Amino acid sequence: MHKNKSNNELESQLDAVSIALKKSIKNLDSYTHVRGESLYVDDVNIRQGTFHAVVFDSPKAHGKIKSVDYSKAEALEGVERIFTYKDIPGKNQIGGIIPDEPLFAEDEVHFWGMPIALIVAETEFIARKARDLIEIEIEELPVITTGKQAKEKGSLITKPRSFVLGDPEKAFKDCEYVFEGETFSNGQEHLYIEAQGAYAEPLENGTIKITSSTQGPTAVQRTTAQVLGVAMHKIEVDVTRLGGGFGGKEDQATPWAVMAALATYHLNQSVKLILNRHDDLRMTGKRHPYESTYKIGLSKDLKILAYEAEFLQNAGAAADLSPAVAERTLFHATNSYYVPNVNVTVASCKTNLPPNTAFRGFGGPQGMFVIESAIAKAAHDIGVTPRAIQEANLLDENDVFSYGQIAKKVEAKNSWESVKSIYNIEAIEREVEEFNNSNSAYKKGMALMPICFGISFTNTPMNHARALVHIYLDGSVGISTAAVEMGQGVNTKMMQIAANVFSVPYEKIKIETTNTTRVANTSPSAASSTADLNGKATLKACNALLKRLKTVAATYLKVTPEQITLKDEFVYIKAKKTQLEWTQLISMAMLERVALTENAHYATPEIHFDKTREKGHPFAYHVYGTAIITTTVDCTRGTYKFDSVKIVHDYGKSMSKGIDLGQVEGALVQGIGWMTMEEIAYNDEGKLLSNALSTYKIPDIFSVPKIVETVPLETKGHELAILKSKAVGEPPLMYGIGAYFAIQNAIKAFNPNYDLKFHAPITPEKVLMGLYEKNNI
Ligand code: MTE
Ligand code: HPA
Ligand code: MOS
């Protein structure tokens, strides 16, 4: 890169910053991000002659394909070829959990946006023009867009599953209060800034290298091999970083990579396929909408004695990850409460929407919204505050979850009591009440939201990872793992681990791209477990290298290895510094022919789950926390602002405070967006109406809470968390659920006749209707 003087000046300033960073670590990507130098798929230097591809997708949600006429498109100058299912040498199948999803439609289409063909041309512009020239005739079939419709027609992805604890039927009879109701939570668009995409290039002997924006490089590799009918070792997948994934690239980055590779396979030329925003919004799945019913039973002293719920998950037209997402809904159905009698059931309903998929929280938030709704309803009808019910039922040490795991190191009450005392809950309640007494055009509402989120893939076999660590001759270090950097800062955490073990500065450590030829057979970066799994593997590999190096140093210094430590690039004998430097030690090890590379494997111990009994110990640990959220509703307009969110969060012993705080704040805002303003709309024909940012509103700087304060809960952390620093990626999203109830409480303050409704998102339109329903003002 050409450097001018001011660039050099900037660099020396950055050096100064990086020295300061050794003390408090910032996301290592922050330099390249702010300078626009971070590499994404679209930044790959493409080869001369690279083709560009565009997907032709179904213009109807359900039907039989009567005919497709590609002739005009094919005749367009610059169009190289159009690929359909007929060009697939292996299997036309990309289903991850259940083989129910073709890459390209054959004779039927099942959702609006379902890929039918890939148009490959000299430029993307030409490919798009060609797409407009394709003529398709579809004989339409009935369209299902909701879970209820699907259930009535018996259209399910898998058999429903239930978690049962105690005897709810019997317990309901002993309850002082029993309430029933229904809830709905809508889907959510991932809206990663970097749209889905991949770049495939032919190497020699039929090998194809794919640069993909995926959370799951192995999923891309395995599925590509299956579709092309080649061995996995012919497919190399490389990931530098993602411009966001949020679960949307756990499984759904795969088809685009496979399509690019399919074209490369046939043309022996590199092919680039990046969806534009419209195509991405239309063709990809989202968070699952849920229609649910609940029944909650309480004792006179507000103990929840029994809870039942049925969750109808709108899975879309194929399984994708839906069964796994459904499972996590059951795991989190009682949030951070102890309920002795539980019966919760989930059904994955097959509809004609794009297959819905992983989204931060993975079904957990949907489950938690329902029990919080049940509590709100019970509180309203009994005439107590929701807080009184929440507080009476928080999990305690050794309480049992409905799935059999015994709660250990529980922080539910600790975080709840901490947030109450640190932020003086009585004062907040008083302030809200006084405001409401003296204002008629604006009303405030407040809610508390406790969270409890299980850490591990609920599918036990997925909980493992590997790391490959090289120490180079000059003492610099290269680390490869399965961790995919998607903005969550996992690379920074990996770097910290190695820097800690070797006691070398961050500059000596490089986190390599995530590549299937270096680290194979990996789980996706998901379930908030990436840092735990890959970090523990990295720690193991680094420690093994350190042990070898200590032996080399001990032999040279004529002491025992136990007496050796490394500190700030020097070898110490006990507390005494020697003249032996890190780089010399590495040279010495080379001369002694000691291996400076290590490959380590880590599998989470202790976890297990028996799906036949629906019992076990699926989670390494749980993450806890509590938020207080306060809102002001404009009762003339139905609009609202969030005054503040005050959180006590269980980070364990955070290893990267800035990164973890960023995760809490980002997840919170994403959760508030889901609950309050992000409204996905499909019409009855299954067409996405909210297909642009003008019709799909996400939180912006004006709609985020004015104040967000987060206090770390002082705990010892957990041994199964990396360096006792607990997973943080998903749990804080669920604080956002409190936003729904805060708004609802403000509506109640204005309109005492308001009938509680649990239909998220609670958009300004719904707020306005709530403010004036059955209201004589
Ligand atoms: N943060 C950013 N900036 N971008 C993302 O895409 N994904 C979230 C969360 N935080 C995401 C993010 C999701 S869905 C998960 S599962 C975790 O990060 C994954 O990373 P982790 O396992 O390292 O926490
Ligand atoms: N969380 C996130 N992603 C997953 C899981 C999970 O529990 N299981 C499979 N993919
Ligand atoms: Mo996150 S939904 O597990 O990618």
Tab-separated table of C-alpha atoms and ligand atoms in Angstrom, residues 190 215 245-250 287 321 325 328 357-363 453 457 486 524-530 729-730, ligand 3:
chain	number	residue	atom	x	y	z
A	190	HIS	CA	-30.687	-10.636	11.047
A	215	GLN	CA	-20.337	-19.117	10.772
A	245	GLY	CA	-23.859	-13.235	11.426
A	246	PHE	CA	-26.237	-13.248	14.414
A	247	GLY	CA	-27.125	-16.870	13.622
A	248	GLY	CA	-28.169	-16.013	10.057
A	249	LYS	CA	-24.957	-17.521	8.745
A	250	GLU	CA	-24.880	-20.664	10.894
A	287	ARG	CA	-35.922	-15.667	13.630
A	321	LEU	CA	-32.075	-25.635	12.283
A	325	VAL	CA	-34.156	-24.047	17.910
A	328	ARG	CA	-33.868	-24.575	23.129
A	357	THR	CA	-33.134	-20.285	11.240
A	358	ALA	CA	-30.761	-19.560	14.114
A	359	PHE	CA	-30.972	-16.063	15.563
A	360	ARG	CA	-29.185	-14.861	18.692
A	361	GLY	CA	-30.863	-16.711	21.547
A	362	PHE	CA	-31.850	-19.618	19.290
A	363	GLY	CA	-35.477	-20.097	20.419
A	453	PHE	CA	-29.351	-18.834	29.578
A	457	PHE	CA	-24.839	-26.514	22.070
A	486	MET	CA	-18.230	-12.026	13.289
A	524	PRO	CA	-20.198	-23.618	13.725
A	525	SER	CA	-19.313	-20.530	15.705
A	526	ALA	CA	-22.566	-20.347	17.601
A	527	ALA	CA	-24.390	-21.041	20.856
A	528	SER	CA	-22.225	-18.313	22.471
A	529	SER	CA	-19.724	-21.125	22.962
A	530	THR	CA	-17.069	-20.178	20.428
A	729	GLY	CA	-22.853	-13.396	22.965
A	730	GLU	CA	-26.527	-14.259	23.252
B	3	MOS	MO1	-25.926	-17.837	17.437
B	3	MOS	S1	-27.960	-17.861	17.113
B	3	MOS	O1	-25.951	-19.437	18.153
B	3	MOS	O2	-25.316	-18.046	15.896
